[in-house]
Amino acid sequence: MVGLSVGNCGTPPPPPPPPPFFFLFKFAGICYHLCGSVYFRLLAEGVDPNYRHRLGWTPLMVASMNRLHNVTKALLDGGADPNLGDDFSNVYSYSREKGIHSLEVLVIREDEFSNRLNGRANFRGCTPLHYAVLADDLRIVHMLLEAGANPLLTNELGHTPLAYAKKGEMQTLLKEWEGKFQEEQRRREAEERRRFPLERRLREHIIGQEGAINMVASGKTELAKQVARYMHKDIKKGFIRMDMSEFQEKHEVAKFIGSPPGYVGHEEGGQLTKQLKQCPNAVVLFDEVDKAHPDVLTIMLQLFDEGRLTDGKGKTIECKDAIFIMTSNVASDEIAHHALQLRQEAQEQNRRRLADNLDDVQSSHKITISKQFKENVIRPILKSHFRRDEFLGRINEIVYFLPFCHSELIQLVSKELNFWAKKAKQRHNITLLWDRPVLDLLASGYNLHYGARSIKHEVERRVVNQLAAAYEQELLPKGCTLRLSVEGHTEDPGAPGLRLEIVGEDSTSQKLDIQPPFNPEETAHFK
């Protein structure tokens, strides 16, 4: 068949032709009698054993489904991945997705994969082990398991290979290997936790807050997310965030656990109870708990004390393994001022240490909130706000987030700039560079009361907005290199601004003339 493709210059090149594997697999009867040496020769020529057919499957899936023992061994020895999932769903769904006639998809599936499968069944996510079990070939199942196939992987329908196994030796084998794999997985996770503990992993994502990290962020929410990511690989299910500002009225308690019988929304269940049913050991974040109605706090007493919660339908959800984190800005001003005083003392100690030629230590390591300050200042404020000792008594630990020092602000700015530089490179192939004075200038936008968000907003306002305006005005050629630098007199904190320059191949730079989106003189003022 000869086809004609018409497109503009930006049309991507056509995909490379499939490797010889699929031409051989097209004739399953011939393939069965082929010696594995043919496939060894193809692998030796550099053919990728994991190359996907244009409809989504790999050679190992074909070999497993068609009971090609020698071919399966050759592919596994050649580096084929036994844990890849099939991208093919079923004939009619795939034809709609790819815009191919369903009859053509059906013919290709039967000729080049197998004619023994139901064309209406969904096979997306099936691994070679799934297909070997469907083919009821114990020998290939053995080969795949020995090569590292994961018997716990599920397809799109949520089924493991065991769900398709016939009773007898096949089921026994898969159950045995599932137990082995679970034990090995637990051992690897324990070893990973030992070599790479939670505190060390959190420091990769969180600037400062050593006290908070060691007791268990650039902020409170980020810390909770990283704890959830550490405990659960799937953060979508393992992390539950409840914005407590949505529960300020008494009647909104029903949204928390569900409406009682006879009320609207009874069948839907509560926002929290519904998610805890799906993941009873999730990390639950109650964000800004100080804004919630007192009746919501009453419900939390049972939750924190007994590790269970009764929903509006009268069903009890056991969640003793869940971790509950509450954030609050109560007493934030008192903590900030106290921490600034402590930080000044710590910086003075660091200056003395440097004067004595000792190793520099981050000032955040030196700051510790005293027990006297917690009892005499913080606890009365908390008691006055929440109005109940039994609620505060069920809190295991209170973690204090302190204002950032200058070195931590520089790290925050660098992290934010690196985020946008990576995005510019991925989306527009633009390389973004900056000088050290840029970091100092952006760090000066830190607001004690707004925390890390003020740094994020400063970068967006002074850097990202300039980049967006330059892009909209077509000042940025594709694949260019941009450099951020400071202009003006740095002695006057109100004078410095950021200059955006294009760096040429000969290292020469040209300042971009970015026009503002509006003229301030022409802006109407309403009184």
Coordinates of C-alpha atoms in Angstrom, one line a residue:
M1 CA 0.0 0.0 0.0
V2 CA 1.3 3.4 -1.0
G3 CA 0.2 6.5 1.0
L4 CA 0.7 10.2 0.4
S5 CA 1.3 12.5 3.4
V6 CA 0.9 16.2 3.1
G7 CA 1.9 18.6 5.9
N8 CA 3.9 21.7 6.7
C9 CA 7.6 21.9 7.6
G10 CA 6.9 21.2 11.2
T11 CA 5.4 17.8 10.5
P12 CA 7.4 15.1 12.4
P13 CA 9.2 12.5 10.3
P14 CA 7.4 9.2 9.8
P15 CA 8.2 6.5 12.4
P16 CA 11.0 4.1 11.6
P17 CA 10.0 0.7 10.0
P18 CA 9.4 -2.1 12.5
P19 CA 12.3 -4.4 13.3
P20 CA 12.5 -7.8 11.7
F21 CA 10.9 -9.3 14.8
F22 CA 7.4 -8.5 13.7
F23 CA 7.9 -9.7 10.1
L24 CA 8.8 -13.1 11.6
F25 CA 5.9 -13.0 14.1
K26 CA 3.4 -12.3 11.3
F27 CA 3.5 -16.0 10.4
A28 CA 3.0 -17.7 13.8
G29 CA 3.2 -21.2 12.3
I30 CA 6.7 -20.5 10.8
C31 CA 7.8 -18.7 14.0
Y32 CA 7.1 -21.8 16.1
H33 CA 9.7 -23.8 14.1
L34 CA 12.3 -21.0 14.0
C35 CA 15.4 -21.6 16.0
G36 CA 16.3 -19.0 18.7
S37 CA 19.6 -18.4 16.8
V38 CA 17.7 -16.2 14.3
Y39 CA 16.6 -13.9 17.1
F40 CA 20.1 -13.9 18.6
R41 CA 21.4 -12.7 15.3
L42 CA 18.8 -9.9 15.1
L43 CA 19.7 -8.9 18.7
A44 CA 23.3 -8.9 17.9
E45 CA 22.6 -6.5 15.0
G46 CA 21.3 -4.0 17.5
V47 CA 17.5 -4.5 17.1
D48 CA 15.7 -3.3 20.2
P49 CA 14.0 -6.3 21.9
N50 CA 11.4 -3.9 23.5
Y51 CA 10.5 -2.2 20.2
R52 CA 6.7 -1.9 20.2
H53 CA 4.4 -2.9 17.3
R54 CA 2.5 0.1 15.9
L55 CA -0.6 -1.3 17.7
G56 CA 1.2 -1.4 21.1
W57 CA 2.6 -4.8 21.9
T58 CA 6.2 -6.1 22.2
P59 CA 7.9 -9.2 20.7
L60 CA 8.0 -10.9 24.1
M61 CA 4.2 -10.6 24.4
V62 CA 3.8 -12.3 21.0
A63 CA 6.2 -15.1 21.9
S64 CA 4.5 -15.6 25.3
M65 CA 1.1 -15.8 23.8
N66 CA 2.1 -18.2 20.9
R67 CA 4.2 -20.5 23.1
L68 CA 7.4 -19.8 21.3
H69 CA 9.9 -21.2 23.9
N70 CA 13.1 -20.7 22.0
V71 CA 12.1 -17.2 20.9
T72 CA 11.1 -16.3 24.5
K73 CA 14.4 -17.4 25.8
A74 CA 16.3 -15.5 23.1
L75 CA 14.4 -12.3 23.8
L76 CA 14.9 -12.5 27.5
D77 CA 18.6 -13.2 27.1
G78 CA 18.7 -10.3 24.7
G79 CA 17.4 -7.8 27.3
A80 CA 13.6 -7.9 26.7
D81 CA 11.7 -6.4 29.6
P82 CA 9.1 -8.9 31.0
N83 CA 7.2 -6.2 32.9
L84 CA 6.1 -3.9 30.0
G85 CA 2.4 -3.6 29.6
D86 CA 0.5 -3.8 26.3
D87 CA -0.8 -0.5 24.9
F88 CA -3.5 -2.4 22.9
S89 CA -7.0 -2.3 24.4
N90 CA -9.4 -4.0 22.1
V91 CA -10.2 -3.8 18.4
Y92 CA -13.0 -1.2 18.5
S93 CA -11.5 1.1 21.1
Y94 CA -8.1 1.1 19.5
S95 CA -9.5 1.8 16.1
R96 CA -11.4 4.9 17.5
E97 CA -8.2 6.1 19.3
K98 CA -5.9 5.8 16.3
G99 CA -8.4 6.5 13.5
I100 CA -7.8 3.1 11.9
H101 CA -10.6 1.0 10.4
S102 CA -11.7 -1.6 12.9
L103 CA -11.5 -4.4 10.3
E104 CA -7.8 -3.5 9.6
V105 CA -7.1 -3.6 13.4
L106 CA -8.8 -6.9 13.7
V107 CA -6.8 -8.5 10.8
I108 CA -3.5 -7.1 12.1
R109 CA -4.3 -8.4 15.7
E110 CA -5.1 -11.9 14.5
D111 CA -2.3 -12.1 11.9
E112 CA 0.5 -10.5 13.8
F113 CA -0.4 -11.3 17.4
S114 CA -2.9 -14.1 18.0
N115 CA -6.3 -15.2 16.6
R116 CA -7.2 -17.0 19.9
L117 CA -8.2 -13.9 21.8
N118 CA -11.5 -12.1 22.2
G119 CA -11.5 -9.0 20.0
R120 CA -13.9 -7.2 22.4
A121 CA -11.9 -7.9 25.6
N122 CA -9.6 -5.2 27.0
F123 CA -5.9 -6.2 27.1
R124 CA -4.4 -2.8 27.9
G125 CA -1.7 -3.2 30.6
C126 CA -1.3 -7.0 30.1
T127 CA 2.3 -8.1 30.5
P128 CA 4.0 -11.1 28.9
L129 CA 3.2 -13.0 32.0
H130 CA -0.5 -12.3 31.6
Y131 CA -0.4 -13.7 28.0
A132 CA 1.7 -16.7 29.0
V133 CA -1.0 -17.5 31.7
L134 CA -3.8 -17.0 29.1
A135 CA -1.9 -19.4 26.8
D136 CA -1.6 -21.8 29.7
D137 CA 2.1 -22.4 29.0
L138 CA 3.7 -23.4 32.3
R139 CA 7.2 -23.5 30.8
I140 CA 7.1 -19.9 29.5
V141 CA 5.6 -18.7 32.8
H142 CA 8.6 -20.3 34.6
M143 CA 11.0 -18.5 32.2
L144 CA 9.4 -15.2 32.7
L145 CA 9.3 -15.5 36.5
E146 CA 13.0 -16.5 36.5
A147 CA 13.8 -13.5 34.4
G148 CA 12.2 -11.1 36.9
A149 CA 8.6 -10.8 35.8
N150 CA 6.5 -9.2 38.5
P151 CA 3.4 -11.4 39.3
L152 CA 1.8 -8.6 41.2
L153 CA 1.5 -6.2 38.2
T154 CA -2.1 -5.6 37.2
N155 CA -3.6 -4.7 33.9
E156 CA -6.0 -1.8 33.2
L157 CA -8.9 -3.9 34.7
G158 CA -6.9 -4.4 37.9
H159 CA -6.2 -8.1 37.4
T160 CA -3.0 -9.9 38.2
P161 CA -1.9 -12.9 36.1
L162 CA -3.2 -15.2 38.9
A163 CA -6.8 -14.1 38.0
Y164 CA -6.5 -15.8 34.6
A165 CA -4.8 -19.0 35.8
K166 CA -6.5 -22.3 35.7
K167 CA -6.7 -24.3 38.9
G168 CA -3.8 -26.7 39.5
E169 CA -0.1 -26.3 39.0
M170 CA -0.3 -22.9 37.3
Q171 CA -2.2 -21.3 40.3
T172 CA 0.2 -22.9 42.8
L173 CA 3.2 -21.6 40.9
L174 CA 1.9 -18.1 40.7
K175 CA 0.9 -17.9 44.4
E176 CA 4.3 -19.2 45.4
W177 CA 6.1 -16.5 43.3
E178 CA 3.7 -13.8 44.5
G179 CA 4.8 -14.6 48.1
K180 CA 8.5 -14.6 47.1
F181 CA 8.1 -11.3 45.2
Q182 CA 6.2 -9.6 48.1
E183 CA 9.0 -10.7 50.5
E184 CA 11.7 -9.5 48.2
Q185 CA 9.8 -6.2 47.7
R186 CA 9.6 -5.7 51.5
R187 CA 13.3 -6.4 51.9
R188 CA 14.2 -3.9 49.1
E189 CA 12.0 -1.2 50.7
A190 CA 13.5 -1.8 54.1
E191 CA 17.0 -1.5 52.6
E192 CA 16.0 1.6 50.8
R193 CA 14.6 3.2 54.0
R194 CA 17.8 2.3 55.8
R195 CA 20.1 3.7 53.1
F196 CA 17.9 6.7 52.2
P197 CA 15.9 7.6 55.3
L198 CA 12.9 10.0 55.3
E199 CA 14.8 12.9 56.7
R200 CA 17.4 12.7 54.0
R201 CA 14.8 12.5 51.2
L202 CA 12.8 15.4 52.6
R203 CA 15.9 17.6 52.4
E204 CA 16.0 17.1 48.6
H205 CA 12.6 18.9 48.3
I206 CA 12.5 21.2 51.3
I207 CA 14.7 24.2 52.0
G208 CA 15.5 24.8 55.7
Q209 CA 13.1 23.7 58.5
E210 CA 15.7 21.3 59.9
G211 CA 13.7 21.1 63.1
A212 CA 10.5 20.1 61.3
I213 CA 12.3 17.5 59.2
N214 CA 14.2 15.9 62.1
M215 CA 11.1 15.7 64.2
V216 CA 9.2 13.8 61.7
A217 CA 9.0 22.1 52.8
S218 CA 9.8 24.9 51.9
G219 CA 6.4 24.8 53.6
K220 CA 3.9 22.8 55.7
T221 CA 1.9 21.5 52.8
E222 CA 5.1 20.4 50.9
L223 CA 6.3 18.5 54.0
A224 CA 3.0 16.5 54.1
K225 CA 3.2 15.7 50.4
Q226 CA 6.8 14.4 50.7
V227 CA 5.9 12.2 53.7
A228 CA 3.0 10.8 51.6
R229 CA 5.3 10.3 48.6
Y230 CA 7.8 8.4 50.8
M231 CA 5.2 6.1 52.3
H232 CA 3.1 5.6 49.1
K233 CA 4.3 5.3 45.6
D234 CA 0.9 6.4 44.3
I235 CA 0.5 9.9 45.9
K236 CA -2.9 10.4 44.3
K237 CA -4.4 7.7 46.6
G238 CA -1.9 8.0 49.5
F239 CA -2.3 11.7 50.1
I240 CA -5.7 13.2 51.2
R241 CA -5.9 17.0 51.5
M242 CA -8.8 18.6 53.3
D243 CA -9.1 22.4 53.0
M244 CA -10.6 23.2 56.4
S245 CA -11.6 26.7 55.3
E246 CA -14.5 24.9 53.5
F247 CA -15.9 23.7 56.8
Q248 CA -16.5 27.0 58.6
E249 CA -20.3 26.6 59.1
K250 CA -21.9 24.0 61.3
H251 CA -24.0 22.4 58.6
E252 CA -20.9 21.7 56.5
V253 CA -19.8 19.0 59.0
A254 CA -22.0 16.7 56.9
K255 CA -19.6 17.1 54.0
F256 CA -16.9 15.7 56.2
I257 CA -18.5 12.4 57.1
G258 CA -21.6 12.3 54.9
S259 CA -25.2 13.4 55.4
P260 CA -27.5 11.4 57.7
P261 CA -30.3 9.2 56.3
G262 CA -33.1 11.2 54.7
Y263 CA -30.9 14.2 53.8
V264 CA -29.7 15.2 50.4
G265 CA -26.3 13.6 49.5
H266 CA -26.7 10.7 51.9
E267 CA -25.8 8.1 49.2
E268 CA -22.7 10.1 48.2
G269 CA -20.9 9.7 51.5
G270 CA -18.4 12.1 53.1
Q271 CA -15.3 13.7 51.5
L272 CA -13.0 12.2 54.2
T273 CA -14.7 8.9 54.9
K274 CA -15.0 8.1 51.2
Q275 CA -11.2 8.6 50.6
L276 CA -10.2 6.8 53.8
K277 CA -12.1 3.7 52.6
Q278 CA -9.9 3.5 49.5
C279 CA -6.7 4.0 51.4
P280 CA -7.0 3.5 55.2
N281 CA -3.2 4.2 55.8
A282 CA -3.1 7.5 53.8
V283 CA -1.4 10.7 54.9
V284 CA -4.3 13.1 55.6
L285 CA -3.6 16.8 55.7
F286 CA -6.1 19.1 57.4
D287 CA -5.0 22.4 56.0
E288 CA -5.6 25.6 58.0
V289 CA -7.5 23.6 60.7
D290 CA -7.9 26.8 62.8
K291 CA -10.6 28.0 60.3
A292 CA -12.9 24.9 60.8
H293 CA -16.1 25.0 62.8
P294 CA -15.8 23.6 66.4
D295 CA -18.1 20.7 65.5
V296 CA -15.6 19.4 63.0
L297 CA -13.0 19.3 65.8
T298 CA -15.4 17.3 67.9
I299 CA -15.5 14.6 65.1
M300 CA -11.7 14.6 65.1
L301 CA -11.5 13.6 68.8
Q302 CA -12.8 10.1 67.9
L303 CA -10.5 10.0 64.9
F304 CA -7.3 10.9 66.7
D305 CA -8.1 8.8 69.9
E306 CA -9.3 5.5 68.5
G307 CA -8.2 5.6 64.8
R308 CA -11.7 5.1 63.4
L309 CA -14.5 7.3 62.0
T310 CA -18.2 6.6 61.6
D311 CA -19.8 8.0 58.5
G312 CA -23.3 9.2 57.8
K313 CA -24.4 5.7 56.9
G314 CA -23.4 4.3 60.2
K315 CA -20.4 2.4 58.9
T316 CA -17.1 2.5 60.7
I317 CA -13.9 3.2 58.8
E318 CA -10.8 1.8 60.6
C319 CA -7.8 4.0 59.9
K320 CA -5.4 3.4 62.7
D321 CA -2.4 3.3 60.3
A322 CA -3.2 6.7 58.8
I323 CA -1.0 9.8 59.6
F324 CA -3.0 13.0 60.3
I325 CA -1.2 16.3 59.8
M326 CA -2.8 19.6 60.7
T327 CA -1.5 23.0 59.7
S328 CA -2.4 26.3 61.3
N329 CA -1.2 29.9 61.3
V330 CA -2.2 30.5 64.9
A331 CA 0.6 32.4 66.7
S332 CA 2.6 32.7 63.5
D333 CA 3.6 36.3 64.3
E334 CA 4.8 35.4 67.8
I335 CA 6.8 32.4 66.4
A336 CA 8.3 34.5 63.6
H337 CA 9.5 37.3 65.9
H338 CA 10.9 34.8 68.4
A339 CA 12.7 32.9 65.6
L340 CA 14.2 36.0 64.1
Q341 CA 15.7 36.8 67.5
L342 CA 17.0 33.3 67.8
R343 CA 18.4 33.5 64.3
Q344 CA 20.3 36.7 65.0
E345 CA 21.9 35.0 68.0
A346 CA 22.8 32.0 65.8
Q347 CA 24.3 34.1 63.1
E348 CA 26.4 35.9 65.8
Q349 CA 27.6 32.4 66.9
N350 CA 28.4 31.5 63.3
R351 CA 30.5 34.6 62.9
R352 CA 32.5 33.7 66.0
R353 CA 33.0 30.2 64.7
L354 CA 34.2 31.5 61.3
A355 CA 36.5 33.8 63.1
D356 CA 38.0 30.8 64.8
N357 CA 38.4 29.0 61.4
L358 CA 35.8 26.4 62.3
D359 CA 33.4 24.8 59.8
D360 CA 30.4 26.9 58.9
V361 CA 27.1 25.5 60.0
Q362 CA 23.7 26.6 58.7
S363 CA 22.1 28.9 61.2
S364 CA 18.8 26.9 61.0
H365 CA 20.6 24.0 62.7
K366 CA 21.2 26.3 65.7
I367 CA 17.7 27.4 66.2
T368 CA 15.6 25.6 68.8
I369 CA 12.2 26.8 70.2
S370 CA 12.6 26.7 73.9
K371 CA 10.1 24.7 76.1
Q372 CA 9.4 27.9 78.1
F373 CA 8.3 29.7 75.0
K374 CA 6.1 26.8 74.0
E375 CA 4.4 26.6 77.4
N376 CA 4.1 30.3 78.2
V377 CA 3.4 31.8 74.8
I378 CA 2.2 29.2 72.2
R379 CA 0.0 26.9 74.4
P380 CA -2.2 29.7 75.8
I381 CA -2.8 31.0 72.3
L382 CA -3.8 27.6 71.0
K383 CA -6.0 27.0 74.0
S384 CA -7.7 30.3 73.6
H385 CA -8.4 29.6 69.9
F386 CA -9.5 25.9 70.0
R387 CA -11.1 26.2 73.4
R388 CA -10.6 22.6 74.4
D389 CA -7.8 20.8 76.1
E390 CA -9.0 17.3 75.0
F391 CA -8.3 18.3 71.4
L392 CA -4.8 19.6 72.0
G393 CA -4.1 16.6 74.2
R394 CA -4.6 14.2 71.3
I395 CA -1.9 15.9 69.2
N396 CA 1.3 13.8 69.3
E397 CA 3.8 16.5 68.2
I398 CA 3.7 20.2 67.3
V399 CA 6.2 21.2 64.6
Y400 CA 7.3 24.8 64.3
F401 CA 8.1 26.3 60.9
L402 CA 10.5 29.2 61.2
P403 CA 11.4 32.1 58.9
F404 CA 14.2 31.6 56.4
C405 CA 17.7 32.9 56.7
H406 CA 19.5 34.5 53.7
S407 CA 21.3 31.3 52.6
E408 CA 18.0 29.4 52.6
L409 CA 16.3 32.2 50.6
I410 CA 19.1 31.8 48.0
Q411 CA 18.3 28.1 47.8
L412 CA 14.6 28.8 47.4
V413 CA 15.2 31.3 44.6
S414 CA 17.6 28.8 42.9
K415 CA 15.0 26.0 43.1
E416 CA 12.3 28.2 41.6
L417 CA 14.5 29.5 38.8
N418 CA 15.6 25.9 38.0
F419 CA 12.0 24.9 37.8
W420 CA 11.2 27.6 35.2
A421 CA 14.5 27.0 33.3
K422 CA 13.6 23.3 33.0
K423 CA 10.1 24.2 31.7
A424 CA 11.5 26.7 29.2
K425 CA 14.0 24.1 27.9
Q426 CA 11.3 21.4 27.6
R427 CA 8.6 23.5 25.9
H428 CA 10.6 26.0 23.9
N429 CA 14.2 24.7 23.8
I430 CA 15.3 28.0 25.5
T431 CA 18.3 27.9 27.8
L432 CA 18.0 30.3 30.8
L433 CA 21.1 31.5 32.7
W434 CA 21.4 33.9 35.6
D435 CA 24.1 35.6 37.7
R436 CA 24.5 35.4 41.5
P437 CA 23.3 39.0 42.0
V438 CA 20.0 37.9 40.5
L439 CA 19.5 35.5 43.3
D440 CA 20.2 38.2 45.9
L441 CA 17.8 40.6 44.2
L442 CA 15.0 38.1 44.1
A443 CA 15.7 36.9 47.7
S444 CA 15.1 40.5 48.8
G445 CA 11.4 40.1 47.9
Y446 CA 10.9 37.7 50.8
N447 CA 8.0 38.6 53.1
L448 CA 8.2 37.3 56.6
H449 CA 4.4 37.0 56.9
Y450 CA 3.9 35.1 53.5
G451 CA 6.8 32.7 53.8
A452 CA 8.0 30.7 50.7
R453 CA 5.0 31.9 48.6
S454 CA 6.5 35.4 48.6
I455 CA 9.6 34.1 46.8
K456 CA 7.5 32.2 44.3
H457 CA 5.4 35.3 43.6
E458 CA 8.6 37.4 43.3
V459 CA 10.1 35.1 40.7
E460 CA 6.8 34.9 38.7
R461 CA 6.4 38.7 38.8
R462 CA 10.0 39.7 37.9
V463 CA 11.2 36.8 35.8
V464 CA 8.3 34.7 34.4
N465 CA 6.3 37.8 33.4
Q466 CA 9.2 39.2 31.4
L467 CA 9.8 35.9 29.7
A468 CA 6.1 35.6 28.8
A469 CA 6.0 39.2 27.4
A470 CA 9.1 38.6 25.3
Y471 CA 7.6 35.4 24.0
E472 CA 4.3 37.0 23.1
Q473 CA 6.2 39.9 21.3
E474 CA 8.2 37.3 19.3
L475 CA 11.5 38.4 20.7
L476 CA 12.8 34.9 21.5
P477 CA 14.1 32.9 18.6
K478 CA 13.9 29.1 18.9
G479 CA 16.8 27.4 20.7
C480 CA 18.2 30.7 22.0
T481 CA 20.1 31.3 25.2
L482 CA 18.9 33.9 27.7
R483 CA 20.7 35.5 30.6
L484 CA 19.2 37.3 33.5
S485 CA 21.3 40.0 35.1
V486 CA 20.9 42.9 37.5
E487 CA 20.9 46.5 36.2
G488 CA 21.0 49.7 38.2
H489 CA 22.8 50.6 41.4
T490 CA 22.7 47.9 44.0
E491 CA 23.3 50.3 46.8
D492 CA 19.8 51.6 46.5
P493 CA 17.3 48.7 47.1
G494 CA 14.6 50.5 45.1
A495 CA 16.7 51.0 42.0
P496 CA 17.9 47.5 40.8
G497 CA 15.9 45.8 38.1
L498 CA 16.3 42.6 36.0
R499 CA 17.7 42.7 32.5
L500 CA 17.0 40.0 30.0
E501 CA 19.6 39.4 27.3
I502 CA 20.1 37.1 24.4
V503 CA 23.5 35.4 24.4
G504 CA 24.9 34.8 20.9
E505 CA 27.2 31.9 19.8
D506 CA 30.2 34.3 20.1
S507 CA 29.2 35.1 23.7
T508 CA 28.0 38.5 22.8
S509 CA 24.8 39.7 24.5
Q510 CA 21.9 41.8 23.3
K511 CA 19.4 43.4 25.6
L512 CA 15.7 42.6 24.8
D513 CA 13.5 45.6 24.4
I514 CA 10.4 44.3 26.1
Q515 CA 7.3 46.6 25.8
P516 CA 5.1 46.6 28.9
P517 CA 1.5 45.2 28.3
F518 CA 0.1 48.7 29.1
N519 CA 1.2 52.2 29.5
P520 CA 0.8 53.4 33.2
E521 CA 0.1 56.9 32.0
E522 CA -2.9 55.8 30.0
T523 CA -4.4 53.7 32.8
A524 CA -7.7 54.9 34.1
H525 CA -7.9 55.5 37.9
F526 CA -11.3 55.1 39.5
K527 CA -12.0 57.0 42.7

